[in-house]
Tab-separated table of C-alpha atoms and ligand atoms in Angstrom:
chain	number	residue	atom	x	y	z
V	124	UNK	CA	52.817	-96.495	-95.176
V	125	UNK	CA	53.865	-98.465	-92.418
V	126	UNK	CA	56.269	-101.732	-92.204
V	127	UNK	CA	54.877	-104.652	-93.978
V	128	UNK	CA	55.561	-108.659	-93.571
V	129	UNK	CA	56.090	-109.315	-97.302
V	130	UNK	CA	56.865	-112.388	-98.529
V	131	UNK	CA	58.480	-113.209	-102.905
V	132	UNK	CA	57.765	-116.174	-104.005
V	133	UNK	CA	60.725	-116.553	-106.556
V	134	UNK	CA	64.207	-115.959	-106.435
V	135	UNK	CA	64.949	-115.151	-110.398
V	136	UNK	CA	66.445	-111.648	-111.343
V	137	UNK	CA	62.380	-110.371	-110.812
V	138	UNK	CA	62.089	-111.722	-107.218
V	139	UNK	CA	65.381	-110.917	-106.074
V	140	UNK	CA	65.001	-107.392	-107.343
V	141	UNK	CA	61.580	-107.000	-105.721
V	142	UNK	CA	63.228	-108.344	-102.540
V	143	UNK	CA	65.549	-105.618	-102.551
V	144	UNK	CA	63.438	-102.738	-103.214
V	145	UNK	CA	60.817	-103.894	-100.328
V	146	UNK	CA	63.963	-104.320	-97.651
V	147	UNK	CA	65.335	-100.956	-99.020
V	148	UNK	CA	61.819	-99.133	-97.875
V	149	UNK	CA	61.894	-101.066	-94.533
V	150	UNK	CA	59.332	-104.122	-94.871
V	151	UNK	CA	60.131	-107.471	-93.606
V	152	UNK	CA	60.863	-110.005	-96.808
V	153	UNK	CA	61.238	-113.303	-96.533
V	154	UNK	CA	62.603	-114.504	-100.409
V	155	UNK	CA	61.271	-118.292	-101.241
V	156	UNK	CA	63.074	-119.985	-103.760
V	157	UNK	CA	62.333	-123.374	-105.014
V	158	UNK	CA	66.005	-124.340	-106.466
V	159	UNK	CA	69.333	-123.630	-105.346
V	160	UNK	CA	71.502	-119.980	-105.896
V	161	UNK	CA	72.684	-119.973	-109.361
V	162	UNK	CA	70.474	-123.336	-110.398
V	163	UNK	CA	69.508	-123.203	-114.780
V	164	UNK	CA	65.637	-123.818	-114.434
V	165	UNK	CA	64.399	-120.832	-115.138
V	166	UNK	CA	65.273	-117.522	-117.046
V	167	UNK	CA	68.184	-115.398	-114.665
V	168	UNK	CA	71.058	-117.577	-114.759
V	169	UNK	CA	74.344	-117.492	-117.032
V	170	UNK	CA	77.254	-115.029	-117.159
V	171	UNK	CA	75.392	-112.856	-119.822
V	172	UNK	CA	72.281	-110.489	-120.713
V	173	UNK	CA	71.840	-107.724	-122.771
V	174	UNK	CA	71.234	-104.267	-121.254
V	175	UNK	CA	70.355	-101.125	-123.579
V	176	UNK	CA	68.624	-98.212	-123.916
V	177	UNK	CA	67.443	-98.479	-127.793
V	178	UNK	CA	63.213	-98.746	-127.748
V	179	UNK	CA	61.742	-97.369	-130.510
V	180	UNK	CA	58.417	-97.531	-127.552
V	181	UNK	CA	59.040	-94.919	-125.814
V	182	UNK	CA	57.362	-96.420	-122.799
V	183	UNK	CA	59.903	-98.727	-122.315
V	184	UNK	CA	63.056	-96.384	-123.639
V	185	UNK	CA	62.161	-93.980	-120.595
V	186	UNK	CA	61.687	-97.024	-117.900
V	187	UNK	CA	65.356	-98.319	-119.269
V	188	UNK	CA	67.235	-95.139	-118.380
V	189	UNK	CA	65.560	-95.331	-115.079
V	190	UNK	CA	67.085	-98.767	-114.924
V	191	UNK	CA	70.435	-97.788	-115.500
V	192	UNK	CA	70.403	-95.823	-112.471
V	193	UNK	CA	68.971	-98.318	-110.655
V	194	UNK	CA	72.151	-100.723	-111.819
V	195	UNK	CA	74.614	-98.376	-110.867
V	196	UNK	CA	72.984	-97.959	-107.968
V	197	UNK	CA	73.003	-102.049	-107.053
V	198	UNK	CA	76.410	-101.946	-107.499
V	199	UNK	CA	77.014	-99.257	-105.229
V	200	UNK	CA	75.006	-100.633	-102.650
V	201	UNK	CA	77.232	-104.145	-102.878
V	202	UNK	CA	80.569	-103.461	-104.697
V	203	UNK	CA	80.240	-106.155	-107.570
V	204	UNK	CA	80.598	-105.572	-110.980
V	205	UNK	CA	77.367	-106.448	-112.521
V	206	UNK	CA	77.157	-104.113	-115.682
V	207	UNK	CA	79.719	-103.667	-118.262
V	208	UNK	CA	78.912	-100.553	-121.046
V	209	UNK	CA	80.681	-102.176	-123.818
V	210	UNK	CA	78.139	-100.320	-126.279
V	211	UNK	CA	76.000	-101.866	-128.471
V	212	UNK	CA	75.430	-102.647	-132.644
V	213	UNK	CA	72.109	-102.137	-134.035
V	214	UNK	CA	72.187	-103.355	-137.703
V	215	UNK	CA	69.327	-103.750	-140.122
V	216	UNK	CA	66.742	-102.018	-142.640
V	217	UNK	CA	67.750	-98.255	-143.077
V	218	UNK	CA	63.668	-97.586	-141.308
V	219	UNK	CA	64.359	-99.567	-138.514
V	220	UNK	CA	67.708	-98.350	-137.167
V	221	UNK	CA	66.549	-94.663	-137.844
V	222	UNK	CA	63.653	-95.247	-135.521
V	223	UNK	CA	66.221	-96.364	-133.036
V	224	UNK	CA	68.585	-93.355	-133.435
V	225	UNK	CA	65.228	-90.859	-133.204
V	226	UNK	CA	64.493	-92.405	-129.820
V	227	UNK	CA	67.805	-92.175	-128.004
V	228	UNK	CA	67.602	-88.520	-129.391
V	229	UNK	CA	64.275	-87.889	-127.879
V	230	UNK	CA	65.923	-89.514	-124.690
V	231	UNK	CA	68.776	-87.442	-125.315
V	232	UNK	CA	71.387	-89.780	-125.549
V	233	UNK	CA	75.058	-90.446	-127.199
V	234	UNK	CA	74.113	-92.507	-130.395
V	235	UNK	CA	76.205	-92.835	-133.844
V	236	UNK	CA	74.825	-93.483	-137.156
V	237	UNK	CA	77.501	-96.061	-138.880
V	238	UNK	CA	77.651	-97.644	-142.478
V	239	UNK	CA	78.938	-101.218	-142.646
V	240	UNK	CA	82.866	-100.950	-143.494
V	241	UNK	CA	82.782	-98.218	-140.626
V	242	UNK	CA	81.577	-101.751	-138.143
V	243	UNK	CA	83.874	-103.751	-140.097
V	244	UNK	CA	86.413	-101.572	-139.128
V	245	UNK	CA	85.467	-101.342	-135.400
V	246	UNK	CA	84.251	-104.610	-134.591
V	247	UNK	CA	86.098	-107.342	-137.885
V	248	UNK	CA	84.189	-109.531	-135.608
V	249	UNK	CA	80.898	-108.668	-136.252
V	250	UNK	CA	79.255	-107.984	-140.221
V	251	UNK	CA	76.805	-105.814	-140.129
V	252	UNK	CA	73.778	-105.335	-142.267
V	253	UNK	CA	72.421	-102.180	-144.512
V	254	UNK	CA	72.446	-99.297	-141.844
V	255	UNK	CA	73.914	-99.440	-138.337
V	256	UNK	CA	73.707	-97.277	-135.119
V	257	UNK	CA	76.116	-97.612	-132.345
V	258	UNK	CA	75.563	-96.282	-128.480
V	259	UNK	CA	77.672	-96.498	-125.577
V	260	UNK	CA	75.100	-96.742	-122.734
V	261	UNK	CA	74.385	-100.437	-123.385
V	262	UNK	CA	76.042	-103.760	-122.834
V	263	UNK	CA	76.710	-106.808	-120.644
V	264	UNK	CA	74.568	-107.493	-117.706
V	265	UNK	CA	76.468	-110.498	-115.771
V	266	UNK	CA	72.911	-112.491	-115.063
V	267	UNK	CA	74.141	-114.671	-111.876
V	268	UNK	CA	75.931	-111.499	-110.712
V	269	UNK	CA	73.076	-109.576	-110.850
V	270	UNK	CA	70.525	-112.052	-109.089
V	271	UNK	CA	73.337	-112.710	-106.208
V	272	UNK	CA	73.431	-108.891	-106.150
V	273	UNK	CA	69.992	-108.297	-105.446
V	274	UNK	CA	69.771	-111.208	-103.200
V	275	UNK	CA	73.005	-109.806	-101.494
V	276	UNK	CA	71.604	-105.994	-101.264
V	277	UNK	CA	68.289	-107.721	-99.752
V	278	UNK	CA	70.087	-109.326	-97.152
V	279	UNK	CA	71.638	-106.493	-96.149
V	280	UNK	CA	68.556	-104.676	-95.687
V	281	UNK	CA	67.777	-107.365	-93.387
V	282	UNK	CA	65.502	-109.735	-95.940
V	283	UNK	CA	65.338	-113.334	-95.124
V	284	UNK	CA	66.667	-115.350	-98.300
V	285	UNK	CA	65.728	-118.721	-98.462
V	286	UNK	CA	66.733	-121.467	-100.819
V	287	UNK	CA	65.310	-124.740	-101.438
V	288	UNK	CA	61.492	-123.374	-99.992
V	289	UNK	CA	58.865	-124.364	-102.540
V	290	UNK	CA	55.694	-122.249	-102.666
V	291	UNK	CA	52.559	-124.855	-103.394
V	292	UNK	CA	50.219	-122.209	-102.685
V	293	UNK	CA	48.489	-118.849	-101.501
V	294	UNK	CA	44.945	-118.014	-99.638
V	295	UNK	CA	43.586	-114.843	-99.307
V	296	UNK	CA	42.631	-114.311	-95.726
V	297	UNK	CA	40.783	-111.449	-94.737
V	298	UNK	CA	43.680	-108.561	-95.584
V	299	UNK	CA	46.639	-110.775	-95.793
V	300	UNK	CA	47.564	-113.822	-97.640
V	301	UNK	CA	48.928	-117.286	-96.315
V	302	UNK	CA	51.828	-119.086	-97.834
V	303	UNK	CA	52.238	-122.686	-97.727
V	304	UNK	CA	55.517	-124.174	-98.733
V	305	UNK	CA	56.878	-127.657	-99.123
V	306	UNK	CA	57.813	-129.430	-96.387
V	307	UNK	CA	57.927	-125.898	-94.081
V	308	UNK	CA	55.412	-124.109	-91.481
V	309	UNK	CA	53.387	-121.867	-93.661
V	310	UNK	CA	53.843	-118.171	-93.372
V	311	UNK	CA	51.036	-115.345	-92.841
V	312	UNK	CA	52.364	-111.906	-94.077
V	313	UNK	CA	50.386	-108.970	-95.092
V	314	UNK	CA	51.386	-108.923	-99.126
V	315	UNK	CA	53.058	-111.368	-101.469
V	316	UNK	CA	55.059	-110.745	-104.452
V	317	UNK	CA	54.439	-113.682	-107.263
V	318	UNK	CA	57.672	-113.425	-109.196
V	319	UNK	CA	57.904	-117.147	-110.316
V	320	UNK	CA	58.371	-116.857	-114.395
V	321	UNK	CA	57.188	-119.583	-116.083
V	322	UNK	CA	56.198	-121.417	-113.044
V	323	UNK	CA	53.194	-118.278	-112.850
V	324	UNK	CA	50.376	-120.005	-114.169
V	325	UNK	CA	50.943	-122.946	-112.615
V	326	UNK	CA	51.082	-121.596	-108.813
V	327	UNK	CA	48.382	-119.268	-109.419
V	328	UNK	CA	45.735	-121.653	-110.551
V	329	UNK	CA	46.674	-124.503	-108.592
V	330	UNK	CA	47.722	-125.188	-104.998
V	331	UNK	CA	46.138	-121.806	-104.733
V	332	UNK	CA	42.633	-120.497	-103.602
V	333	UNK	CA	41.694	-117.377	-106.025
V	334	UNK	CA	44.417	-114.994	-105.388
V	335	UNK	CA	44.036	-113.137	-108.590
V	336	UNK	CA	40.971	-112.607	-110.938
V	337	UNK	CA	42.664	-112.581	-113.611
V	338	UNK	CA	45.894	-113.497	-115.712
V	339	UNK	CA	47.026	-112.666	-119.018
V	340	UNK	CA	47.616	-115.547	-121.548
V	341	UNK	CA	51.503	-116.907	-120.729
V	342	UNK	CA	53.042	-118.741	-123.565
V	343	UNK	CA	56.099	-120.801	-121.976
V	344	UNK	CA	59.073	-121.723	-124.764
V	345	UNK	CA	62.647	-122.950	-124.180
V	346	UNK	CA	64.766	-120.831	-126.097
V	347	UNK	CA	68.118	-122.106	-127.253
V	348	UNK	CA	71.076	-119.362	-128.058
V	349	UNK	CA	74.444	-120.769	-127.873
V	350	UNK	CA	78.324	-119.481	-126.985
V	351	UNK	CA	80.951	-119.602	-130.189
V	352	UNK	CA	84.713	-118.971	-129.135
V	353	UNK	CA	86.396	-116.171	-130.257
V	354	UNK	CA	89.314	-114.149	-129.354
V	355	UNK	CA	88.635	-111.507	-126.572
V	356	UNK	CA	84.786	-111.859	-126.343
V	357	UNK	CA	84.861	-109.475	-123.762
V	358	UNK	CA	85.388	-106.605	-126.277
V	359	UNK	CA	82.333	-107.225	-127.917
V	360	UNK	CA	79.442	-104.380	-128.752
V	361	UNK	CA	76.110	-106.408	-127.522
V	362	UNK	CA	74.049	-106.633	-131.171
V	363	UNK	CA	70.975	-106.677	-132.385
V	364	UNK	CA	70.503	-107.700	-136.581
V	365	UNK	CA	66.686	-106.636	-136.955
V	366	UNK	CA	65.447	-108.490	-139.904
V	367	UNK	CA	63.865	-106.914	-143.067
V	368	UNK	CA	67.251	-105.754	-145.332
V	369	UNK	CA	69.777	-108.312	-146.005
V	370	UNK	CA	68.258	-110.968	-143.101
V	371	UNK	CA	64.875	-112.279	-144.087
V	372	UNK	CA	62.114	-111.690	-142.115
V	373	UNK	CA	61.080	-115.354	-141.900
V	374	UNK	CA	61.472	-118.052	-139.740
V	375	UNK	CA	64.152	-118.617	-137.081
V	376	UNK	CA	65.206	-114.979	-138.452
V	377	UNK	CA	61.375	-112.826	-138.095
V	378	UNK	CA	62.206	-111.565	-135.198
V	379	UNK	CA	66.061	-110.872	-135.514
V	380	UNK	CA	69.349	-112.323	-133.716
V	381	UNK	CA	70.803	-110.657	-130.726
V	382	UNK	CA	73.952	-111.688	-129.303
V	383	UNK	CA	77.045	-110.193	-127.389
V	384	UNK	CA	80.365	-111.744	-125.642
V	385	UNK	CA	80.887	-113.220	-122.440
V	386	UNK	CA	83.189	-115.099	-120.218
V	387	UNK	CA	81.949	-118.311	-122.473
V	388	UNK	CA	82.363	-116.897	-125.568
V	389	UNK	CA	80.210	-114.938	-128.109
V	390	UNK	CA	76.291	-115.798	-127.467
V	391	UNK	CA	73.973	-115.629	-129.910
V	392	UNK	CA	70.576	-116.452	-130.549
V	393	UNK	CA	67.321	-115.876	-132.198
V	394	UNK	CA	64.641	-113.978	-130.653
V	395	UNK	CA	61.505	-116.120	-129.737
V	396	UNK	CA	61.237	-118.979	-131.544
V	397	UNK	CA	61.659	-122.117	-129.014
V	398	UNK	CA	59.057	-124.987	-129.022
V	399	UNK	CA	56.356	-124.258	-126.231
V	400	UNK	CA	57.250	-126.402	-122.984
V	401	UNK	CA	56.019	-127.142	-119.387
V	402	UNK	CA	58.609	-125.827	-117.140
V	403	UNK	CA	58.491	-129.061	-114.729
V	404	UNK	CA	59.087	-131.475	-117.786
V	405	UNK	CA	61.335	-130.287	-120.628
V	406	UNK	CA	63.536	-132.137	-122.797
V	407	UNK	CA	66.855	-129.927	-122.266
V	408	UNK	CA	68.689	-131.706	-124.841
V	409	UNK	CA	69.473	-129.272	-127.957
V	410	UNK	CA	67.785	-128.960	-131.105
V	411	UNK	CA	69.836	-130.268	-133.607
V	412	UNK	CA	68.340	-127.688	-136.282
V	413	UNK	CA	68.460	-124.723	-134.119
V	414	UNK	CA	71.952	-124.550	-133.493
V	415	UNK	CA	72.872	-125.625	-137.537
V	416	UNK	CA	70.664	-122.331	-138.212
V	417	UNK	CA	72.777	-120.568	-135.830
V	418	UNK	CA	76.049	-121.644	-137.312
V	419	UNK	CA	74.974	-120.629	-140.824
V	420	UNK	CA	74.028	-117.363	-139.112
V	421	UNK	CA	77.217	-117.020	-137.781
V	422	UNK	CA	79.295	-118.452	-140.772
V	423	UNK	CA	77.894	-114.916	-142.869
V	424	UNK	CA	77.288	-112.013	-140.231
V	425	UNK	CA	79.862	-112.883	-137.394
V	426	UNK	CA	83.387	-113.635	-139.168
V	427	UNK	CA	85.053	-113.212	-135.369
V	428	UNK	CA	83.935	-116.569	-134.078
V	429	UNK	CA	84.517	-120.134	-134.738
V	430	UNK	CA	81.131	-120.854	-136.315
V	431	UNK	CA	81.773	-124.572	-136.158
V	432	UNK	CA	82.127	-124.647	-132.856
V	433	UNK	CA	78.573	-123.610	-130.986
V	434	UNK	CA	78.382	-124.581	-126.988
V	435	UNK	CA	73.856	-124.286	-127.095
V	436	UNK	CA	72.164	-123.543	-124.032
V	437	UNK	CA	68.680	-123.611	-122.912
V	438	UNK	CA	66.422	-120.790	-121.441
V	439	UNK	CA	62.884	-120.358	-120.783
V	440	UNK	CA	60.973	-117.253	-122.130
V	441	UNK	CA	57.283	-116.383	-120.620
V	442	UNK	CA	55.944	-113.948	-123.176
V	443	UNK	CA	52.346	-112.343	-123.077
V	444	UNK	CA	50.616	-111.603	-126.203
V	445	UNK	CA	51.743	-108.144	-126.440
V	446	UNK	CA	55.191	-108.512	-125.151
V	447	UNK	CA	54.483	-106.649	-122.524
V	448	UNK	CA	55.517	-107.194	-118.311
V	449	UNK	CA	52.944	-108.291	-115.813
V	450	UNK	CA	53.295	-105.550	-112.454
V	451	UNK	CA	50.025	-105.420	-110.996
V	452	UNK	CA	48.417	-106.150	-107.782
V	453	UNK	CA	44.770	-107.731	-106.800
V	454	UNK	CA	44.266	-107.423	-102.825
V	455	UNK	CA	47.138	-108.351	-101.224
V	456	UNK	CA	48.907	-110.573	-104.267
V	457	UNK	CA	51.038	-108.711	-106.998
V	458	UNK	CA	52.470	-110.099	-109.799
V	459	UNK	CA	55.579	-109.960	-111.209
V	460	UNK	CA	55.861	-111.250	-114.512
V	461	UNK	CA	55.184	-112.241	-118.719
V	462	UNK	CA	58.924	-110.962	-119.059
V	463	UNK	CA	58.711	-112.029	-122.897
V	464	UNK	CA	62.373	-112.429	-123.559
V	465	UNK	CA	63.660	-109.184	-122.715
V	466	UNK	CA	62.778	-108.013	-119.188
V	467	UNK	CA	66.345	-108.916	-118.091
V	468	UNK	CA	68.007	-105.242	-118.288
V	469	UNK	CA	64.573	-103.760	-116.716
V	470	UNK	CA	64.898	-106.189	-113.621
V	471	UNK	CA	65.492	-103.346	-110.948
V	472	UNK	CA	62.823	-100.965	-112.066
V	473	UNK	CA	60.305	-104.161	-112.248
V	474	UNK	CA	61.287	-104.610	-107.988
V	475	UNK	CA	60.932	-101.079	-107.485
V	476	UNK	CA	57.353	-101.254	-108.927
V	477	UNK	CA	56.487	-104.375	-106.973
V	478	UNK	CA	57.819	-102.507	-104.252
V	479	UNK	CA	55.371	-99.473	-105.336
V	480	UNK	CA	52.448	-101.633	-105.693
V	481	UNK	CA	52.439	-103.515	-102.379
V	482	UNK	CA	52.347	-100.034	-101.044
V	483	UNK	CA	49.639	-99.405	-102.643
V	484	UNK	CA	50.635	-96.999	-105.236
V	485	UNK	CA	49.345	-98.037	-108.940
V	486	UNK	CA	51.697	-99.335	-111.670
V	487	UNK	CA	51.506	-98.504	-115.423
V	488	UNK	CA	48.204	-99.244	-116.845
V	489	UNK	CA	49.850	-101.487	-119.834
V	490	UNK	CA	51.303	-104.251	-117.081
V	491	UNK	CA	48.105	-104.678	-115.734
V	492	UNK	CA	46.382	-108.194	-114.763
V	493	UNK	CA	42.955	-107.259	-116.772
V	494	UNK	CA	43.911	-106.862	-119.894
V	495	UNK	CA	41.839	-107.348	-122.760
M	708	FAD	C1	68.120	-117.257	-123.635
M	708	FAD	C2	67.633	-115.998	-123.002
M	708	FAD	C3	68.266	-114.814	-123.308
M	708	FAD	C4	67.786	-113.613	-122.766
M	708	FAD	N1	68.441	-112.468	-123.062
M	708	FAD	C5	68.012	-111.301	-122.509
M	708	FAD	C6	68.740	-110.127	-122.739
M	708	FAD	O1	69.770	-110.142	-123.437
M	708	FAD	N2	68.309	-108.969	-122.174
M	708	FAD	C7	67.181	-108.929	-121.405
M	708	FAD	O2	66.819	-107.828	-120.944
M	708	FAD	N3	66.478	-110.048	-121.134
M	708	FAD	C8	66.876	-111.234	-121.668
M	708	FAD	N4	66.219	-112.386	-121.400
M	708	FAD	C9	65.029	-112.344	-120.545
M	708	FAD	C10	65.344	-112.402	-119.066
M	708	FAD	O3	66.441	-113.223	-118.809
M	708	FAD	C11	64.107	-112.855	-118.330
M	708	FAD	O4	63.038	-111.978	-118.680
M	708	FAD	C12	64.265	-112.828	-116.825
M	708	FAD	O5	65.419	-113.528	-116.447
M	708	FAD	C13	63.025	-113.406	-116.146
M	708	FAD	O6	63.257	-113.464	-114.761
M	708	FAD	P1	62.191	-114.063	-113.755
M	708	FAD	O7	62.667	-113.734	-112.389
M	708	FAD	O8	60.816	-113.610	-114.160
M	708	FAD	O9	62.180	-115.624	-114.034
M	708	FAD	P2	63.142	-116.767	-113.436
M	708	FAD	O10	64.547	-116.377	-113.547
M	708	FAD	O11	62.754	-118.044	-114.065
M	708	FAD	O12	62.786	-116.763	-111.909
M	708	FAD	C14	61.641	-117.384	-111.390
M	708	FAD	C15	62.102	-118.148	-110.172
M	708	FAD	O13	60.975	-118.651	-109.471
M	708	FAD	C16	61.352	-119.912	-108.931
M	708	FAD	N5	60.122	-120.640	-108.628
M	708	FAD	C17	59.266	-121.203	-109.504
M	708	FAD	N6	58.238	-121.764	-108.864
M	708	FAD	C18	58.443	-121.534	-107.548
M	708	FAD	C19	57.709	-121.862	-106.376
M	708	FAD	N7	56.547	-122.536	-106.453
M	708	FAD	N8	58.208	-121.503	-105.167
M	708	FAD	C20	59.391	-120.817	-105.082
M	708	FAD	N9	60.125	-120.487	-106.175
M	708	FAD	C21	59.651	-120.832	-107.389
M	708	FAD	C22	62.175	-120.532	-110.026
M	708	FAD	O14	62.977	-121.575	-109.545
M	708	FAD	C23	62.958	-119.339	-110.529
M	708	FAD	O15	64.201	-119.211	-109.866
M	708	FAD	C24	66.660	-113.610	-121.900
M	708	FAD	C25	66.039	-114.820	-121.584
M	708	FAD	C26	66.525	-116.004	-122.117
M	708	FAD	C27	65.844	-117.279	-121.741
């Protein structure tokens, strides 16, 4: 198909990825971001995100080796160090790390059944539960890395990146779309990419005039992990303690604790469980409870850190009912989005199906707009 004016509304790790894939096939972007490069509104920034290959869905374990690539490929393409394989701990109920191991298996992938003194001995840091698996191909994503990256890789292809551009709204008109923008002429192009996490709602049903039929229930939350020094953090396994054996499957613990080391020490956090928020008007300041959870957490599983001493942070998640992405397009609008708390490692394979999309080729039938 032939050149197209596209235009991403949203700079995150989902926009700037999309950006990239749509320069890298020859369109003309232009990349609208509402905050400054690196800003800590959204979900992308931070020296840290977990990248793996261990779905038990085997939907999503396929689309995560295609994202590998796809890293290796970004850092190719600009000559930063984005991913680091440091491996990664699964630890848990005996059921739940053997469904693991059976996936990377079917992927055919290096994985290692461990008990816990065989951790213990590998990682004193880290305690781990009943059963354990270990595989290599996993690790540290550097998150403001990886959005400069794309926006870098963009540029190159000749995108236009702007910062501090505000989308208030989109019109359909006729086979294109208009784009109005704080403050700036508006721009005509043939296709937009929405890629604005938890802002999605928001733009989409005001400020703008129908572009989409339809939109899957988005529950915004600010999520609160935090850093705890330890020695060499950098030599962390990313980990995963899936709940059900030793952790109870309750609470700030139902849906496990996942943490690995930075630059700012060893994060960790529980999956999910933030208060829900508006994205223009949340109270930043930490909960006082969360992070005394988090040091008990830490106090029994992770013996490497100084439990007493937890740096929180806060982070929005935009999670659809099923947990799965948004990818779809209606006319000339596609969405990018619902990235539930873990979309972060799928980031390039998310562009390159925008990228698909807004050429008109379909995307996977479970990241559609109409879904029930
Ligand atoms: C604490 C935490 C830990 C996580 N850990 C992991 C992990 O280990 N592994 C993993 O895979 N995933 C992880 N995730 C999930 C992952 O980080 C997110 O899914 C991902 O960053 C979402 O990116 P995004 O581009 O959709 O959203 P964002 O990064 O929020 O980007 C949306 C952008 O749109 C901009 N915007 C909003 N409105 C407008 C507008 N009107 N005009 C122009 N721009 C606008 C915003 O300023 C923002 O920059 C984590 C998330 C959090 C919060």
């Amino acid at each position: 198909m032939s050149v197209r004016r596209v235009v991403v509304a949203g700079g995150g790790a989902m926009g700037s990825a999309a950006a990239w894939r749509l320069a890298a096939r020859g369109d003309e972007v232009t990349l609208l971001e509402r905050f400054w490069p690196g800003h800590d509104r959204g979900s992308s920034y931070g020296t840290s995100r977990i990248f793996r290959l261990a779905y038990t869905d085997p939907f999503y374990a396929d689309l995560t080796v295609r994202a590998l690539s796809l890293w290796q490929q970004l850092e190719e393409a600009t000559g930063r160090r984005i991913l680091t394989l440091t491996g990664a701990v699964d630890h848990g109920p005996a059921a739940a790390i053997e469904a693991l191991h059976e996936s990377l298996t079917r992927l055919g992938r290096p994985a290692e059944r461990l008990v816990p003194e065989q951790v213990a001995e590998r990682w004193p840091g880290l305690r781990a539960d009943t059963s354990a698996l270990y595989h290599p191909e996993a690790g540290r994503l550097h998150a403001d890395e990886s959005v400069a990256a794309f926006q870098q890789a963009a540029r190159d292809r000749g995108a236009d990146i702007r910062h501090g551009a505000r989308v208030t709204g989109l019109s359909v008109q006729g086979d294109g779309v208009r784009v109005r923008i704080e403050g700036q002429d508006d721009i005509r192009a043939d296709a937009v990419v929405v890629a604005v996490g938890s802002w999605t709602a928001g733009l989409l049903a005001n400020g703008s005039d129908g572009p989409v039929r339809s939109l899957p229930a988005l529950r915004v939350t600010q999520e609160q992990p935090a850093h705890f020094p330890a020695t060499d953090p950098l030599s962390w396994p990313s980990f995963i303690h899936h709940p059900g054996a030793a952790l109870p499957a309750v609470g700030a613990t139902a849906d496990g604790v996942y943490g690995l080391g930075s630059v700012d020490g060893v994060k960790a956090g529980f999956h999910g469980i933030g208060p829900v928020v508006d994205p223009d008007r949340r109270d930043r300041t930490p909960d006082p409870e969360t992070l005394r959870a988090l040091a008990v957490y830490a106090e029994r599983w992770l013996p490497g850190v100084q439990y007493t001493a937890p740096e929180p942070l806060t982070c929005l998640y935009t999670t659809t009912k099923q947990h799965d992405f948004i990818a779809d397009r209606q006319g000339p609008v596609t969405v990018l989005g619902g990235c539930s708390g873990h979309a972060f490692k799928f980031a390039p394979v998310l562009g390159e199906l925008a990228a698909a999309l807004v050429h008109g080729q379909p995307g996977p039938d479970r990241f559609t707009l109409d879904r029930p």
